[in-house]
mmCIF file of C-alpha atoms in Angstrom:
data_model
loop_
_atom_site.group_PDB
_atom_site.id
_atom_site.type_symbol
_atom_site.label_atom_id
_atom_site.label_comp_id
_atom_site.label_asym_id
_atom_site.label_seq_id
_atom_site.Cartn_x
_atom_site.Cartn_y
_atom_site.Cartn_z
ATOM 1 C CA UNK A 1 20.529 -13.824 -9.919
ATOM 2 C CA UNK A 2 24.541 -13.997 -8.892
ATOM 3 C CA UNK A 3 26.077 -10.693 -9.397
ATOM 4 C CA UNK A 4 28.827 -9.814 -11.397
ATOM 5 C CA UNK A 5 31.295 -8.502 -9.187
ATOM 6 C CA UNK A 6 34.523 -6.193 -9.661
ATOM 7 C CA UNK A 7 36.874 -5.093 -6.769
ATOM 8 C CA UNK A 8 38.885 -2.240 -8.044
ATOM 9 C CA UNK A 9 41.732 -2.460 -5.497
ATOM 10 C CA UNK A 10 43.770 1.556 -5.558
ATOM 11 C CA UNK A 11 46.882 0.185 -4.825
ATOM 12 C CA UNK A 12 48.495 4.241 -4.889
ATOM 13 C CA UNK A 13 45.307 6.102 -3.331
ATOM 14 C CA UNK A 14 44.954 5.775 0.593
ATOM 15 C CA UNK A 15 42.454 9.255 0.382
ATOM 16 C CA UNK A 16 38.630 8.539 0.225
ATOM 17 C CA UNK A 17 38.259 11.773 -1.567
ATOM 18 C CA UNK A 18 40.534 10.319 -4.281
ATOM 19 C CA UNK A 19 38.712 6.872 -4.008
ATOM 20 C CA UNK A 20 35.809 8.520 -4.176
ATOM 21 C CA UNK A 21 36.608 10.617 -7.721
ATOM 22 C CA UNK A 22 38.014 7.588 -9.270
ATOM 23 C CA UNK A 23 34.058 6.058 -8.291
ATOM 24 C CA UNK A 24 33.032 9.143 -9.824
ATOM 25 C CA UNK A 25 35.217 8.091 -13.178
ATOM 26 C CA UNK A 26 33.680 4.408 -12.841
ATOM 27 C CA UNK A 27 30.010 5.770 -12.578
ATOM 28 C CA UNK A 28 30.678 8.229 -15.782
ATOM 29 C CA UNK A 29 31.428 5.170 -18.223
ATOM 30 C CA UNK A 30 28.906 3.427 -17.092
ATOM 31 C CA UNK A 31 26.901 6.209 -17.350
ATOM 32 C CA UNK A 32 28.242 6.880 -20.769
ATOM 33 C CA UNK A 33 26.778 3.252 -21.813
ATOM 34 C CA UNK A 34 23.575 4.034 -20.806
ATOM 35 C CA UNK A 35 23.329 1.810 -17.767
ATOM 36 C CA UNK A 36 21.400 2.374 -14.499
ATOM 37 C CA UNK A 37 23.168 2.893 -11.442
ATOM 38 C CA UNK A 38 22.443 2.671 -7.898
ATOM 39 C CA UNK A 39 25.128 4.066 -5.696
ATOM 40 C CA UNK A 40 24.368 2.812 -1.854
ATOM 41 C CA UNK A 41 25.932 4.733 0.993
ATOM 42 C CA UNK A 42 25.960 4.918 4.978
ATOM 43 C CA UNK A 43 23.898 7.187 5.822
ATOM 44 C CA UNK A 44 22.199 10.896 4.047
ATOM 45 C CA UNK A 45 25.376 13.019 4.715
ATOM 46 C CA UNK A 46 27.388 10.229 2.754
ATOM 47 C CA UNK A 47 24.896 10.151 0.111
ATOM 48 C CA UNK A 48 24.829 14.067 0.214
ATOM 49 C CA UNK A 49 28.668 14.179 0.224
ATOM 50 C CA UNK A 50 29.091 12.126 -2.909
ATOM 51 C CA UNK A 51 26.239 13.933 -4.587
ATOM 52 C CA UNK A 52 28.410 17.196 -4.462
ATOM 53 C CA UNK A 53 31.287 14.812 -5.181
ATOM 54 C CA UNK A 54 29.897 13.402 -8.776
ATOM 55 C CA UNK A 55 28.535 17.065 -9.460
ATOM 56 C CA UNK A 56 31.915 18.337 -9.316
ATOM 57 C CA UNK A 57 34.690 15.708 -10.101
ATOM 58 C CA UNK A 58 35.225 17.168 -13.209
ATOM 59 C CA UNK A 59 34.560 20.351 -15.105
ATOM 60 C CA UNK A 60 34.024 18.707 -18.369
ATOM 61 C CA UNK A 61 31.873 16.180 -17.440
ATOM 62 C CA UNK A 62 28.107 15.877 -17.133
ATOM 63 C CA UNK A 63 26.521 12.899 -14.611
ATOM 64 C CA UNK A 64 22.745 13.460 -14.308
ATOM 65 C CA UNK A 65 21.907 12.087 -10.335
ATOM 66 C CA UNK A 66 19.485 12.263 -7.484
ATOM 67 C CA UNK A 67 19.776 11.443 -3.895
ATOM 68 C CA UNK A 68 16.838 8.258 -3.749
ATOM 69 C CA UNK A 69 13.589 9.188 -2.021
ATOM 70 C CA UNK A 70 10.222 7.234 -2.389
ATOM 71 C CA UNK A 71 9.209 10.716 -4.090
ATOM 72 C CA UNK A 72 12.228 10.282 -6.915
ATOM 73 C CA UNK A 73 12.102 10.060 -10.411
ATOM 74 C CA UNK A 74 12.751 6.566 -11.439
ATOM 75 C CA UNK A 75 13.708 7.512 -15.026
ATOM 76 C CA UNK A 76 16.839 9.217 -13.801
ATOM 77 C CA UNK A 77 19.940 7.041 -14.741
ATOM 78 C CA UNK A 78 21.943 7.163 -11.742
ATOM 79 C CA UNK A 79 20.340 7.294 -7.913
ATOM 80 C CA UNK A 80 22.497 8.120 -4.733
ATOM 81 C CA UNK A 81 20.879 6.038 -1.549
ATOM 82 C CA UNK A 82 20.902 4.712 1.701
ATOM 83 C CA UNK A 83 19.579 2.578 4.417
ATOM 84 C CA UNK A 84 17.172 0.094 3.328
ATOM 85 C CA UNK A 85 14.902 2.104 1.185
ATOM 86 C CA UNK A 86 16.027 1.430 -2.850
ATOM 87 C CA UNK A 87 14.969 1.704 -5.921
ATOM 88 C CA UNK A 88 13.517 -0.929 -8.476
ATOM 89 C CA UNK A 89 15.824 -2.627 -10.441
ATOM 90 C CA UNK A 90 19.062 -1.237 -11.549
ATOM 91 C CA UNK A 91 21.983 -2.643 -13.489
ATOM 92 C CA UNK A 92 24.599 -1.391 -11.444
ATOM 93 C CA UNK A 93 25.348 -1.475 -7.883
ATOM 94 C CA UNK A 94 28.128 0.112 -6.847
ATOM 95 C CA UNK A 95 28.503 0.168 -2.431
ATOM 96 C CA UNK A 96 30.311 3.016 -1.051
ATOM 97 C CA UNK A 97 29.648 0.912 2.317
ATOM 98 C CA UNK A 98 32.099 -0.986 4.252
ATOM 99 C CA UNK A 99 28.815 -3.867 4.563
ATOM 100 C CA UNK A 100 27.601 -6.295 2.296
ATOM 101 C CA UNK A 101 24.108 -4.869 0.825
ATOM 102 C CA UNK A 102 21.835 -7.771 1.651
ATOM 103 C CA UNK A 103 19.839 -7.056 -1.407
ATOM 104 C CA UNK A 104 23.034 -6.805 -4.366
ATOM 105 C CA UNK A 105 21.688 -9.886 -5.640
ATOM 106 C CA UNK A 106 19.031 -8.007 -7.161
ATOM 107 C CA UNK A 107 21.716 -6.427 -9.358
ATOM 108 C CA UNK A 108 23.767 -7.731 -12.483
ATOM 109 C CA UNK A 109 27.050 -6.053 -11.651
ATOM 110 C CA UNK A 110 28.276 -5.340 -7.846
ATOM 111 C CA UNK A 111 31.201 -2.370 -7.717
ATOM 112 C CA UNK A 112 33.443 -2.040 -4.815
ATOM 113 C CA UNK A 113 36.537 0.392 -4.406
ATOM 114 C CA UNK A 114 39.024 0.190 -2.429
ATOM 115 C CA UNK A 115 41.783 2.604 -1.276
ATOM 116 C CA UNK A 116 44.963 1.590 -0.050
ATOM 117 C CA UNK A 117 44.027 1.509 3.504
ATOM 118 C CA UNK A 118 44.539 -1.549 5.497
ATOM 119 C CA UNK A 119 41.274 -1.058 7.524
ATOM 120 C CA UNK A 120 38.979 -0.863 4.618
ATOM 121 C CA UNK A 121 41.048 -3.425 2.136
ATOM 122 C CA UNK A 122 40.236 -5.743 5.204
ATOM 123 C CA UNK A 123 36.733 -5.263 5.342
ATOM 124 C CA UNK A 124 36.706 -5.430 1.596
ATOM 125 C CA UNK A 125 38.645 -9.086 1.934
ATOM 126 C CA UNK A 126 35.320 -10.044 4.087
ATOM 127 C CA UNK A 127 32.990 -8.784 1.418
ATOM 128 C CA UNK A 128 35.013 -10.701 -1.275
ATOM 129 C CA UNK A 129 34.509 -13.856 0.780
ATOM 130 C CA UNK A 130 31.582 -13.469 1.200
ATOM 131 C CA UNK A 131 30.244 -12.959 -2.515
ATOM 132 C CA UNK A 132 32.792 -15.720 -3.480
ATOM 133 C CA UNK A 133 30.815 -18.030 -1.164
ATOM 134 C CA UNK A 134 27.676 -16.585 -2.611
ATOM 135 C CA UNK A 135 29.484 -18.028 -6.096
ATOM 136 C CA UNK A 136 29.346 -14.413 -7.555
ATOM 137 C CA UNK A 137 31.686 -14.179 -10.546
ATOM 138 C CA UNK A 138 34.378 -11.678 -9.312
ATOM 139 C CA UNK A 139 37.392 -9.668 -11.120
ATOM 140 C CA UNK A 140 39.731 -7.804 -9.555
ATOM 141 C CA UNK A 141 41.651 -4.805 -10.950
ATOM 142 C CA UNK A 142 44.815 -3.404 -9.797
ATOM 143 C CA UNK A 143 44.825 0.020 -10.045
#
């Protein structure tokens, strides 16, 4: 399967915390449409770190998550991992990584953010390559 992918490029937001809330705003709606997420970070503090993150990005808003272990509940919507231990199937991947997950093919829809950092929006131009040679459909948005 190619993945759908989306780059969603915050042209006004250098902070990760602020990349980072507008991932939590991305994972809500999809959320919200009843799809299944997989959120892949670096390591257990990142994953730990954006599990307080998407419990507290807003105080209206209600995102039901666990951190990923080989003890988790697969019925829960939206799982927070890392390394090379995920879940079954998922809809959603979105990578809070600055790699290319050698396993997002097993996804229908890749997510990537970008702040406006030239470090990571050059890493993110190698990632784009990369899926465009892997013929992934890809859409950018300009945010």
């Amino acid at each position: 399967m190619i993945a759908k992918t989306a780059f969603y490029i915050l042209n006004n937001e250098s902070s990760l915390k602020g990349c980072a809330i507008y991932t939590c705003r991305i994972i809500e709606k999809a959320y919200s449409n009843n799809r299944k997420i997989y959120i892949h970070t670096t390591n257990l503090e990142a994953a730990q770190n954006f599990d307080i993150q998407l419990w507290t990005f807003s105080d209206i808003s209600f995102v039901p998550h666990e951190i990923y272990t080989q003890n988790s509940n697969l019925d829960v919507q939206i799982l927070i991992g890392y390394g090379n231990n995920l879940p079954e199937k998922k809809d959603i991947l979105v990578n809070l990584t600055p790699e290319i997950m050698p396993f997002y093919q097993q996804f229908n829809h890749l997510i990537e953010v970008v702040p406006n950092d030239d470090n990571l929006k050059s890493l993110a131009r190698k990632r784009f390559q990369t899926y465009q040679k892997d013929s992934c459909p890809i859409e950018i948005f300009n945010i």
